[in-house]
Coordinates of N, CA and C and ligand atoms in Angstrom, one line a residue:
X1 N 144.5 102.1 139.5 CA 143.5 102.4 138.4 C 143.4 101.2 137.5
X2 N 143.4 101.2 136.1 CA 143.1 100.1 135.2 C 144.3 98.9 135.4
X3 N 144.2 97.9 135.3 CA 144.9 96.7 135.3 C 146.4 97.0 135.7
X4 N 146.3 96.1 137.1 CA 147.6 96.4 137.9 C 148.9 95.2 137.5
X5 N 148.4 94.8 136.8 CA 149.3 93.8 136.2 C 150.1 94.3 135.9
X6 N 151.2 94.2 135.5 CA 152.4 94.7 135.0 C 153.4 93.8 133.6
X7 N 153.4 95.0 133.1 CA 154.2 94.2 132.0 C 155.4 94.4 131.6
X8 N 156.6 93.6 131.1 CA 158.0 93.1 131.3 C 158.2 94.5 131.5
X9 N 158.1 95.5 130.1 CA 159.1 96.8 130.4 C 158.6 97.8 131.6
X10 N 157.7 97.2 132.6 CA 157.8 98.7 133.8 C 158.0 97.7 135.1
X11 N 158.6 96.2 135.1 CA 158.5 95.5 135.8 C 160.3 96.5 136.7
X12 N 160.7 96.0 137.8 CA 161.3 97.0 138.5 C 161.4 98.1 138.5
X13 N 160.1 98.5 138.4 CA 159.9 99.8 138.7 C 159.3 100.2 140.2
X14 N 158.5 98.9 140.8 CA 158.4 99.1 142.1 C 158.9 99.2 143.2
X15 N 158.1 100.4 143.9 CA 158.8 100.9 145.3 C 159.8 102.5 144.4
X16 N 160.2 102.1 143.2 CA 160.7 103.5 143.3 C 159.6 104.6 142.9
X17 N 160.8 105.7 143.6 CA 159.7 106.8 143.4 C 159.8 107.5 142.2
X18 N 158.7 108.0 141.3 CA 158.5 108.8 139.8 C 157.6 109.8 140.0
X19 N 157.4 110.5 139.1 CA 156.4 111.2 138.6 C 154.9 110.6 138.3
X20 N 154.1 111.4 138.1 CA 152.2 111.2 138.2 C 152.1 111.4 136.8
X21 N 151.4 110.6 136.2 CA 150.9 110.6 135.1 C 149.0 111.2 134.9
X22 N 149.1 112.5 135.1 CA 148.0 113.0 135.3 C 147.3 113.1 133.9
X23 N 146.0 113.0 133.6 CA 145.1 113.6 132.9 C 144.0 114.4 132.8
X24 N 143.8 115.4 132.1 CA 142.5 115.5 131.8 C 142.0 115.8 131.1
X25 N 140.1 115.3 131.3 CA 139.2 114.9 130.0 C 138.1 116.0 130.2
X26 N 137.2 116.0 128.8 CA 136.2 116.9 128.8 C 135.8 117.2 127.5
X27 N 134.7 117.9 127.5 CA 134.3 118.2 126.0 C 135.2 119.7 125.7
X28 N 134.7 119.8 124.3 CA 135.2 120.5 124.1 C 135.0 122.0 124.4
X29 N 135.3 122.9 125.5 CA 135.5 124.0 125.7 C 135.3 124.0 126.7
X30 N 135.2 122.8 127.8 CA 135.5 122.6 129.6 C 136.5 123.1 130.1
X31 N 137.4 123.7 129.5 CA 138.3 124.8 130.4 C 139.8 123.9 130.4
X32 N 140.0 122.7 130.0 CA 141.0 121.6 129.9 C 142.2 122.1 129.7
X33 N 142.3 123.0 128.4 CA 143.5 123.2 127.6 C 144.4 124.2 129.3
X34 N 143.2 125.5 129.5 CA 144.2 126.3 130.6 C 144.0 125.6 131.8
X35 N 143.2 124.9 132.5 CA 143.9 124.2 133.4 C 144.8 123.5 133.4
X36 N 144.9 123.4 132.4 CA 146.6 122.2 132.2 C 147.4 123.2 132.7
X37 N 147.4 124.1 132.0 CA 148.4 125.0 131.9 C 148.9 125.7 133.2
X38 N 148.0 126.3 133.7 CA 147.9 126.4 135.1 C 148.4 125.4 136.4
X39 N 147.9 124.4 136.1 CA 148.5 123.0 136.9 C 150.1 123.2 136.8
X40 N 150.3 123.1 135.8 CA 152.1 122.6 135.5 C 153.0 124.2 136.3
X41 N 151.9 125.6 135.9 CA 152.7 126.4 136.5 C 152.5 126.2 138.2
X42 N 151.8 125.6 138.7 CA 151.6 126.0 139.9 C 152.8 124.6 140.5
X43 N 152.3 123.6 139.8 CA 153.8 122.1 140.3 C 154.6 122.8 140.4
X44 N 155.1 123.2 139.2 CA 156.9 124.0 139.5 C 157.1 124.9 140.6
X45 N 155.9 125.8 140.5 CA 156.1 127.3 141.8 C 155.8 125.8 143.4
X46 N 156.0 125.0 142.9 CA 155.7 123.7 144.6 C 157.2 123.3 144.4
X47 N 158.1 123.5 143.4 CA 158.9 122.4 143.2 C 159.1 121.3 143.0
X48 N 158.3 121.0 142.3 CA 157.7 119.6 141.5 C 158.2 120.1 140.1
X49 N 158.9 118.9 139.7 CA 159.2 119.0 138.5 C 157.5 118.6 137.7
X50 N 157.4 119.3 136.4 CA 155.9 118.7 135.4 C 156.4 119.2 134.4
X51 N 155.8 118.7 133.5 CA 155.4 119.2 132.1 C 153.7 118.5 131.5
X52 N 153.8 119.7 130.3 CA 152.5 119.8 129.9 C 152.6 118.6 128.7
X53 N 151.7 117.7 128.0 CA 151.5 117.0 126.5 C 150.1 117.0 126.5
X54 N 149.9 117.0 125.5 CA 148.6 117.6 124.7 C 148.9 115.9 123.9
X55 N 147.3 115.7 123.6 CA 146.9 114.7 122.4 C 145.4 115.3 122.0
X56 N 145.3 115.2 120.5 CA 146.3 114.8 119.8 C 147.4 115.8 119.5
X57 N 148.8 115.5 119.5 CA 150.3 115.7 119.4 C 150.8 116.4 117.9
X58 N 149.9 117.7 117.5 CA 150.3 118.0 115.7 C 151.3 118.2 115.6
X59 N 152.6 118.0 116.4 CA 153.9 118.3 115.5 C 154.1 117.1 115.3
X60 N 154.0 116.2 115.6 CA 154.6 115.2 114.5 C 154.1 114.7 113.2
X61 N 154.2 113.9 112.4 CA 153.9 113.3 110.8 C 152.3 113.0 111.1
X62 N 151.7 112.2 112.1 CA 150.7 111.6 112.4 C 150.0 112.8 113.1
X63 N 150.3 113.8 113.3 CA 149.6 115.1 114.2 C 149.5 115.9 113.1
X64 N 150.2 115.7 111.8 CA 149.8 116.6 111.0 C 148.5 116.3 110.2
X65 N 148.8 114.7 109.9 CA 147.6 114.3 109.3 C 146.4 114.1 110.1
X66 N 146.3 114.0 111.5 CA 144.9 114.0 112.3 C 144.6 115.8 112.2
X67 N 145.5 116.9 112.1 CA 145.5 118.1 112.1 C 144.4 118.6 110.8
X68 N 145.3 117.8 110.1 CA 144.8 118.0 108.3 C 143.1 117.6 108.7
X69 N 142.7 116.4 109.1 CA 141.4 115.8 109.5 C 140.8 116.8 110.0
X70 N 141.3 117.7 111.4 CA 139.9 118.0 112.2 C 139.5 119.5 111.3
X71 N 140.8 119.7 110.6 CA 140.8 121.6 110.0 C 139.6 121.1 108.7
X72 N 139.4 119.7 108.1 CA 138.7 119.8 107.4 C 139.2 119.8 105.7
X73 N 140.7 119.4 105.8 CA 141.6 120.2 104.8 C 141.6 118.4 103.9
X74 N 141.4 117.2 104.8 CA 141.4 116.1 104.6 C 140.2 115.3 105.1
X75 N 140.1 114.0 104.2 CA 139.2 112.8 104.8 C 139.4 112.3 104.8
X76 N 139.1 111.4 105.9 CA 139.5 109.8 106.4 C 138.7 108.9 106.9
X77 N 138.6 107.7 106.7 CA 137.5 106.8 107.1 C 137.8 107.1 108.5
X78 N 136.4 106.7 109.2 CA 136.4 106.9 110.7 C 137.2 105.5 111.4
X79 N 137.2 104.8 110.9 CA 138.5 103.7 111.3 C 139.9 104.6 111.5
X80 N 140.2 104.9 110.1 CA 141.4 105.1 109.7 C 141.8 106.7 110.7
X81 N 140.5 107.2 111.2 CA 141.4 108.1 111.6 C 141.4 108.5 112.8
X82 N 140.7 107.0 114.0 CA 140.4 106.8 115.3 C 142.4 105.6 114.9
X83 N 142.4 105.0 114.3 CA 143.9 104.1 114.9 C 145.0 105.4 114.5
X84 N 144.9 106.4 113.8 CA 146.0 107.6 113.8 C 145.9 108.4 115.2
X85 N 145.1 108.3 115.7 CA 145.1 109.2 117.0 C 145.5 108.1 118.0
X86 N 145.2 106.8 117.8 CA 145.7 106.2 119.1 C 147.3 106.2 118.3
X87 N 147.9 106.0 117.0 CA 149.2 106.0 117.0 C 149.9 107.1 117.3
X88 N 149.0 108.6 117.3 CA 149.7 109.6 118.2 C 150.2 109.3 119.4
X89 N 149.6 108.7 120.4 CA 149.7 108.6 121.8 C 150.5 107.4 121.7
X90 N 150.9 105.8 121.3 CA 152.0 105.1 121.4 C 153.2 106.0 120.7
X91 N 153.3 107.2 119.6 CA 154.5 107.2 119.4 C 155.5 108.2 120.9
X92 N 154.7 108.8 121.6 CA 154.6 109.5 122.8 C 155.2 108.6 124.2
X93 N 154.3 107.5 124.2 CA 154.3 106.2 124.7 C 155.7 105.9 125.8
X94 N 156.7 105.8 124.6 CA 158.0 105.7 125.9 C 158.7 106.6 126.4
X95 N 158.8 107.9 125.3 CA 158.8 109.0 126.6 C 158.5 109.4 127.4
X96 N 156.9 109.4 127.6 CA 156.2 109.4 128.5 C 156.7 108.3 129.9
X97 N 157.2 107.2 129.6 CA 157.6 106.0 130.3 C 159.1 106.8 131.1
X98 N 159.9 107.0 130.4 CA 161.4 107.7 130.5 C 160.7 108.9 131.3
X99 N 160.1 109.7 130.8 CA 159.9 110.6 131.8 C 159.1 110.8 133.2
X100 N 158.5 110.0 133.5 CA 158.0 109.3 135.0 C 158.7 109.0 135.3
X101 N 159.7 108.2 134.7 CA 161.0 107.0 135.7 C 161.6 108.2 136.4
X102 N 161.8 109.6 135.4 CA 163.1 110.2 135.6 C 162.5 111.1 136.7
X103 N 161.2 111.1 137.1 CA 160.5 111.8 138.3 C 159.6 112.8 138.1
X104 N 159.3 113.0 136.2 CA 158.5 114.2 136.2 C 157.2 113.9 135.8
X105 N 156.4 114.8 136.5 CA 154.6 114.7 136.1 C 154.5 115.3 134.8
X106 N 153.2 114.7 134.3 CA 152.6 114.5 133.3 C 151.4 115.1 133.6
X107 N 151.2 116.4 132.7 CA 150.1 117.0 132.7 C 149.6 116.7 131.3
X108 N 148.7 115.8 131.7 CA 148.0 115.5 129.5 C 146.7 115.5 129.6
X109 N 147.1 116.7 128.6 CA 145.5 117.4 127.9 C 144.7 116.0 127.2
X110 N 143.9 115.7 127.2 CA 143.0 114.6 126.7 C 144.2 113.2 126.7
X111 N 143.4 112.2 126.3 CA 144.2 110.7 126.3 C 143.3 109.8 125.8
X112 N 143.4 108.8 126.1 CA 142.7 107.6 125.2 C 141.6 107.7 125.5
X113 N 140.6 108.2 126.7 CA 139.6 108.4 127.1 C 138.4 109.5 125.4
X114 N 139.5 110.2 125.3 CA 139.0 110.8 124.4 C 139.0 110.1 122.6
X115 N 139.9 109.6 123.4 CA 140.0 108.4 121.6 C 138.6 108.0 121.1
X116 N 138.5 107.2 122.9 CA 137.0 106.4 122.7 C 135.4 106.9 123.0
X117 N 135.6 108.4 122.9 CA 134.7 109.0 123.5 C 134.2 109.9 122.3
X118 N 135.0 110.3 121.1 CA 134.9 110.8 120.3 C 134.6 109.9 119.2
X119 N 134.9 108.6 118.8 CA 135.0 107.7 118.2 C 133.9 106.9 118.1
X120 N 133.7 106.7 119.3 CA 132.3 106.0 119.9 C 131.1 107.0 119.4
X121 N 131.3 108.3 119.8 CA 130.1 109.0 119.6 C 129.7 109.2 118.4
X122 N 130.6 108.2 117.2 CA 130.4 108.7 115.4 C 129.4 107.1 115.3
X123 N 129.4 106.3 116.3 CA 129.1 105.1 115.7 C 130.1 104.2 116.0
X124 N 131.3 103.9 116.2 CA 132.4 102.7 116.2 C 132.0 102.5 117.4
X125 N 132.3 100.6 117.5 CA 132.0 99.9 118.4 C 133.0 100.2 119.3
X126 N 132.2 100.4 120.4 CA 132.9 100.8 121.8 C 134.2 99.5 122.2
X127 N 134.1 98.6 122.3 CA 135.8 98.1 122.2 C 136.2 97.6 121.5
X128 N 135.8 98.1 120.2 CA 136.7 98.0 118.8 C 137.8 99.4 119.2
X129 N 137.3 100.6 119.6 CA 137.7 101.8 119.7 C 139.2 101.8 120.8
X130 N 138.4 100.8 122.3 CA 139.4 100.8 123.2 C 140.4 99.9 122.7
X131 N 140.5 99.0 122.1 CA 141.9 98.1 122.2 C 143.3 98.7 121.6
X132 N 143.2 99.4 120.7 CA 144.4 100.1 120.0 C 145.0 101.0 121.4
X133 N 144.2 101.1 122.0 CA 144.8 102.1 123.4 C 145.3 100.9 124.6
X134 N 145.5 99.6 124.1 CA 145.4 98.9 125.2 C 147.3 98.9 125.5
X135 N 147.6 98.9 126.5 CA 148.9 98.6 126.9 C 149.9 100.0 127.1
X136 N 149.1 101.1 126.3 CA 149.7 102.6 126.7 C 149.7 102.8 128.2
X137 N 150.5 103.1 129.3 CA 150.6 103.9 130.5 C 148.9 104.5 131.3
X138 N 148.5 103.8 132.2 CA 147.6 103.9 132.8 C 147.7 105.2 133.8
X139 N 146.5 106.4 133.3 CA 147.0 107.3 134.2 C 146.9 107.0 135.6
X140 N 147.5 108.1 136.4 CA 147.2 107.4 137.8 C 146.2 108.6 138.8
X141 N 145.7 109.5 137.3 CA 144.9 110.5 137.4 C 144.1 110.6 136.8
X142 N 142.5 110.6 136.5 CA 142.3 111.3 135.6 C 140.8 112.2 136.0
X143 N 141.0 113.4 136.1 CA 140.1 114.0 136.2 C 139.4 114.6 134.9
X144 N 138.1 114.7 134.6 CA 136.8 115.0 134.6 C 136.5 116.3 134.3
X145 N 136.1 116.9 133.5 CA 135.7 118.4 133.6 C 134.2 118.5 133.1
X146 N 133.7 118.6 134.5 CA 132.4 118.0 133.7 C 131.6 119.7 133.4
X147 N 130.9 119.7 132.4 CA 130.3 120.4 131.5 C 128.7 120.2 130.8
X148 N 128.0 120.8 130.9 CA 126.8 120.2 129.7 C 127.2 121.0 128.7
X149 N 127.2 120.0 127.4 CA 126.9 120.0 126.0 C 126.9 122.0 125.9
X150 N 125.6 122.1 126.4 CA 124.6 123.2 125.9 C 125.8 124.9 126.8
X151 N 126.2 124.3 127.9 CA 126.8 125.5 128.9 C 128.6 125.5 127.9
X152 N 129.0 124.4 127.3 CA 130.4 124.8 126.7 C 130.1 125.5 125.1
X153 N 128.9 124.8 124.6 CA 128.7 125.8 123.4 C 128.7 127.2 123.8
X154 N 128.1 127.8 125.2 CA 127.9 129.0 125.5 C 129.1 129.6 125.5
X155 N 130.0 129.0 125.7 CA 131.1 129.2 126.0 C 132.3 130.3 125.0
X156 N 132.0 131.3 124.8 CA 133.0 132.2 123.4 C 132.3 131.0 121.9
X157 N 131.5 130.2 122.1 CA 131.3 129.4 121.0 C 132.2 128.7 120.4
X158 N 132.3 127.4 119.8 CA 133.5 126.2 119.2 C 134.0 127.3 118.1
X159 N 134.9 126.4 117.7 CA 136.1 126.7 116.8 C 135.1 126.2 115.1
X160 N 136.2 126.3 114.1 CA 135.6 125.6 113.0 C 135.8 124.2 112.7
X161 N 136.6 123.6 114.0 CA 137.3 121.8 113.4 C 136.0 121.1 113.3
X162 N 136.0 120.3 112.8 CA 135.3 119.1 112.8 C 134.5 118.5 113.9
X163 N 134.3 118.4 114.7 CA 133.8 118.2 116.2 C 133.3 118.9 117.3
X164 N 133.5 120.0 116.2 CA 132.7 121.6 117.4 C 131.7 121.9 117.3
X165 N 130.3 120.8 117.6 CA 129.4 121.0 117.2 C 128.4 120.6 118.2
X166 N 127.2 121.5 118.8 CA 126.8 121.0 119.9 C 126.5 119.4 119.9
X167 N 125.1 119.2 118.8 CA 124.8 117.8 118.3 C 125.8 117.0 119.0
X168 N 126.9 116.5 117.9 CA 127.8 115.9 118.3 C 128.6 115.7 119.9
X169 N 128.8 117.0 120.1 CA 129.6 117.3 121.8 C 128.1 116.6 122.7
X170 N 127.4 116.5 122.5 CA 126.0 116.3 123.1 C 126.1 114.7 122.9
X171 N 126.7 113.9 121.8 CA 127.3 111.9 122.0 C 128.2 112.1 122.1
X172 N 129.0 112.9 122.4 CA 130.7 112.5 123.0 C 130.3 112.1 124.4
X173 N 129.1 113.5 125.1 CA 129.0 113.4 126.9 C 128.5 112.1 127.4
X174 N 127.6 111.8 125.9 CA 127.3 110.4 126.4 C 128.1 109.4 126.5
X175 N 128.9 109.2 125.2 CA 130.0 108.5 125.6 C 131.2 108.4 126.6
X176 N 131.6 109.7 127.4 CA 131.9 109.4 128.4 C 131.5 109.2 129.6
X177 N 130.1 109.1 129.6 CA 129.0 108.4 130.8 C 129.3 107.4 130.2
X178 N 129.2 106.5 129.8 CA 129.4 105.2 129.4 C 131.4 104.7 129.7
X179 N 132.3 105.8 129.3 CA 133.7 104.9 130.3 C 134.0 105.3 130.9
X180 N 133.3 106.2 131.7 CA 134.2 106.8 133.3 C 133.8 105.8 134.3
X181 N 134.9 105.7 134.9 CA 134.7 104.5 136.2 C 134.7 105.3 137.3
X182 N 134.6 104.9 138.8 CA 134.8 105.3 140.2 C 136.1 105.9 140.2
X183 N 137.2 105.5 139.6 CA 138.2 106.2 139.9 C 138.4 107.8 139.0
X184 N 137.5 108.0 138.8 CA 137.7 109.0 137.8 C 137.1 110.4 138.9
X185 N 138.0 111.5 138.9 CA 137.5 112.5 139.7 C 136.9 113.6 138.2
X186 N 135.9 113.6 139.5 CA 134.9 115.1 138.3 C 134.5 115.6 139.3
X187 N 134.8 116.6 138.2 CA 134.9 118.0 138.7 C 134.1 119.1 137.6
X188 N 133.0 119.8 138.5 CA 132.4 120.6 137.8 C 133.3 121.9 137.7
X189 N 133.0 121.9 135.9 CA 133.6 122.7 134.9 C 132.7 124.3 135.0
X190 N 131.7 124.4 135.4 CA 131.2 125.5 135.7 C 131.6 126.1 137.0
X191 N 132.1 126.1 137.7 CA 132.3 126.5 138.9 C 133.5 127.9 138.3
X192 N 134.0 128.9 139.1 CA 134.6 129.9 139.0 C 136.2 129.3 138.5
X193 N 137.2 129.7 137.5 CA 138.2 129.0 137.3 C 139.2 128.8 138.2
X194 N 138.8 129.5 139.4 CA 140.1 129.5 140.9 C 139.5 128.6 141.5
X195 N 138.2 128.0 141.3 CA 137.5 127.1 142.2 C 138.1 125.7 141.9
X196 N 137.5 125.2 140.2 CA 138.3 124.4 139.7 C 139.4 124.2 139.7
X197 N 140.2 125.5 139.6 CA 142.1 125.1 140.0 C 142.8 124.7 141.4
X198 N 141.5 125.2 142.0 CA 142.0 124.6 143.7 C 141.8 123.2 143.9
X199 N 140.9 122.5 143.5 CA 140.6 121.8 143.2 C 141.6 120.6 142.9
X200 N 141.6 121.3 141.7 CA 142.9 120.0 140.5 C 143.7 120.0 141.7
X201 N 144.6 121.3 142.2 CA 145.6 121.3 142.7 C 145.8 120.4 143.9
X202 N 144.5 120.4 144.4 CA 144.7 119.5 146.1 C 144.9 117.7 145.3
X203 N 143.8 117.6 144.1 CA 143.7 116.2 143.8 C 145.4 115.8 142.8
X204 N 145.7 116.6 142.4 CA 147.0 116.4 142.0 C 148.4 116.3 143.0
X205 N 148.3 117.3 143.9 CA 149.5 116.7 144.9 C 148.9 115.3 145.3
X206 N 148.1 115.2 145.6 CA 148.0 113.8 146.5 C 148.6 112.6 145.8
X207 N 148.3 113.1 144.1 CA 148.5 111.9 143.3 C 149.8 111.6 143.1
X208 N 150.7 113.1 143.2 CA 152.5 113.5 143.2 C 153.0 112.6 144.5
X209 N 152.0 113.1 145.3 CA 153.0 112.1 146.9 C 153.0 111.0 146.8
X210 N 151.7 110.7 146.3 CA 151.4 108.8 145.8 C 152.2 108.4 145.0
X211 N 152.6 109.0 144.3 CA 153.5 108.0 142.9 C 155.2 108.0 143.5
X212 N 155.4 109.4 144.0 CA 156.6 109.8 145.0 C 156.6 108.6 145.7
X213 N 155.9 107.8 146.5 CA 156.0 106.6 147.5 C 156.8 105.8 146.6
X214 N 156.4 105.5 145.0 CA 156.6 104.5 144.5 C 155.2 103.6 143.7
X215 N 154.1 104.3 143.7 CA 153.6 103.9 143.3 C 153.6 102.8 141.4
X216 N 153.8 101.4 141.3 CA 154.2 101.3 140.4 C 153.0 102.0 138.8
X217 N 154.1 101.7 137.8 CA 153.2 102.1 136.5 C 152.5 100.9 136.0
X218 N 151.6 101.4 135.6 CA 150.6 100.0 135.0 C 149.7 100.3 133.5
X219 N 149.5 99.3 132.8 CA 149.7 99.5 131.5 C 147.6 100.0 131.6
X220 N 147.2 100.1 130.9 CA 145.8 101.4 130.1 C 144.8 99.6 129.9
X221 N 144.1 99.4 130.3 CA 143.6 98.9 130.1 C 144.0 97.0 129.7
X222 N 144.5 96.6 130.1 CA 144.9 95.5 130.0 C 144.2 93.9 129.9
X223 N 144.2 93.3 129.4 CA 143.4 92.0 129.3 C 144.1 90.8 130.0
Ligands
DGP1 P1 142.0 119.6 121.0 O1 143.3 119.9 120.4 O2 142.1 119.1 122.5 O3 141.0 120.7 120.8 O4 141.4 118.3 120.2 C1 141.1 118.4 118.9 C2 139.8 117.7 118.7 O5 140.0 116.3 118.5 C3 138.7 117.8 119.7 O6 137.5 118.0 119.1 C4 138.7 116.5 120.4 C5 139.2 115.5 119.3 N1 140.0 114.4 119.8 C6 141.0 114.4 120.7 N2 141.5 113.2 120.8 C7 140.8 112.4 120.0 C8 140.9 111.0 119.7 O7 141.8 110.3 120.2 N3 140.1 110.5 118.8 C9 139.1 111.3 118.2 N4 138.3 110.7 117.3 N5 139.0 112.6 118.5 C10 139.9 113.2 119.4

């Protein structure tokens, strides 16, 4: 996937075998949060070690203040509060690293994709947005929940945060038409939720056997 270069700390890491650093992305009410969830119970019932991480990450100091943000309880310049969500995901960063080496998959709910997809959609320059995400762990998944705007609002209807708003959800989709590449699997989010989960599941072992080979890690976008 993104830049196969390698940098000092995941250098001897090739040829061994780890865990899959899976993702996935979508607007808001694509079904993301319980397929995650779903995924990780079905790895283990395979015998695959996984776990689940969610971004953005509110238990920590920096999850509380992006928390404080979307509940509406605080304000933050849209600068200030696109580099707290990418400092979510580096403080995550080497566990995340430690926990692939040690062989376990990575089921994560949103990732930097969403950094720049939500960020982008307020106005911030599209790689002003990406570089703060530069050098974080390149997934070696990331699937796609794809959705229209108008069929996720239908959806039980958004929440009260900050971003639950068709308008809005309607330049996020744009924005991620604008950074999904070829390697990115999508997958229609309308489809029945056993359809979708069969789905993930076939594109997810493949990606566990793949990394199992040894597939090495490689850093998120790299220059
Ligand atoms: P969630 O907990 O997945 O419902 O995410 C909360 C909201 O925050 C959701 O509307 C998506 C948005 N979001 C997630 N990650 C980022 C990010 O890195 N940057 C920005 N600006 N928004 C994000």
């Amino acid at each position: 996937m993104e830049g196969r270069k390698l940098n000092c700390s995941m250098e001897g890491n090739i040829n061994e075998s780890r865990g899959a650093l899976v993702v996935l992305e979508g607007l808001d009410r694509s079904g993301k949060s319980s397929q995650c969830t779903r995924l990780v119970s079905y790895l283990e019932g395979q015998g695959i070690n996984a776990e689940l991480l969610r971004f953005p990450d509110r238990t920590t100091s920096v999850g509380q203040m992006i928390s404080a943000y979307l509940t509406n309880t605080s304000q933050l310049d849209d600068h200030t509060i696109h580099l707290l969500f990418s400092a979510n995901r580096w403080e995550k960063r080497s566990l995340m690293e430690t926990k692939l080496k040690s062989g376990t998959t990575l089921i994560v709910d949103r990732y930097s994709y969403s950094g720049v997809a939500f960020s982008s959609a307020k106005g911030l320059n599209f790689e002003w947005c990406k570089a703060p995400e530069i050098g974080l762990l390149a997934p070696d998944l990331v699937a796609y929940l794809d959705i229209s705007p108008e069929k996720a609002a239908e959806r039980g209807g958004y929440g009260d945060e900050r971003y639950e708003k068709l308008e809005f959800q309607k330049k996020v989709a744009q924005s991620y038409k604008v950074l999904h590449d070829h390697s990115w699997k999508v997958v229609d989010a309308c489809q029945p939720i056993e359809d979708v989960e069969k789905q993930l599941q076939e594109m997810v072992l493949d990606c566990v056997t793949e990394c199992r080979k040894g597939r090495p890690l490689s850093p998120l976008w790299s220059i």
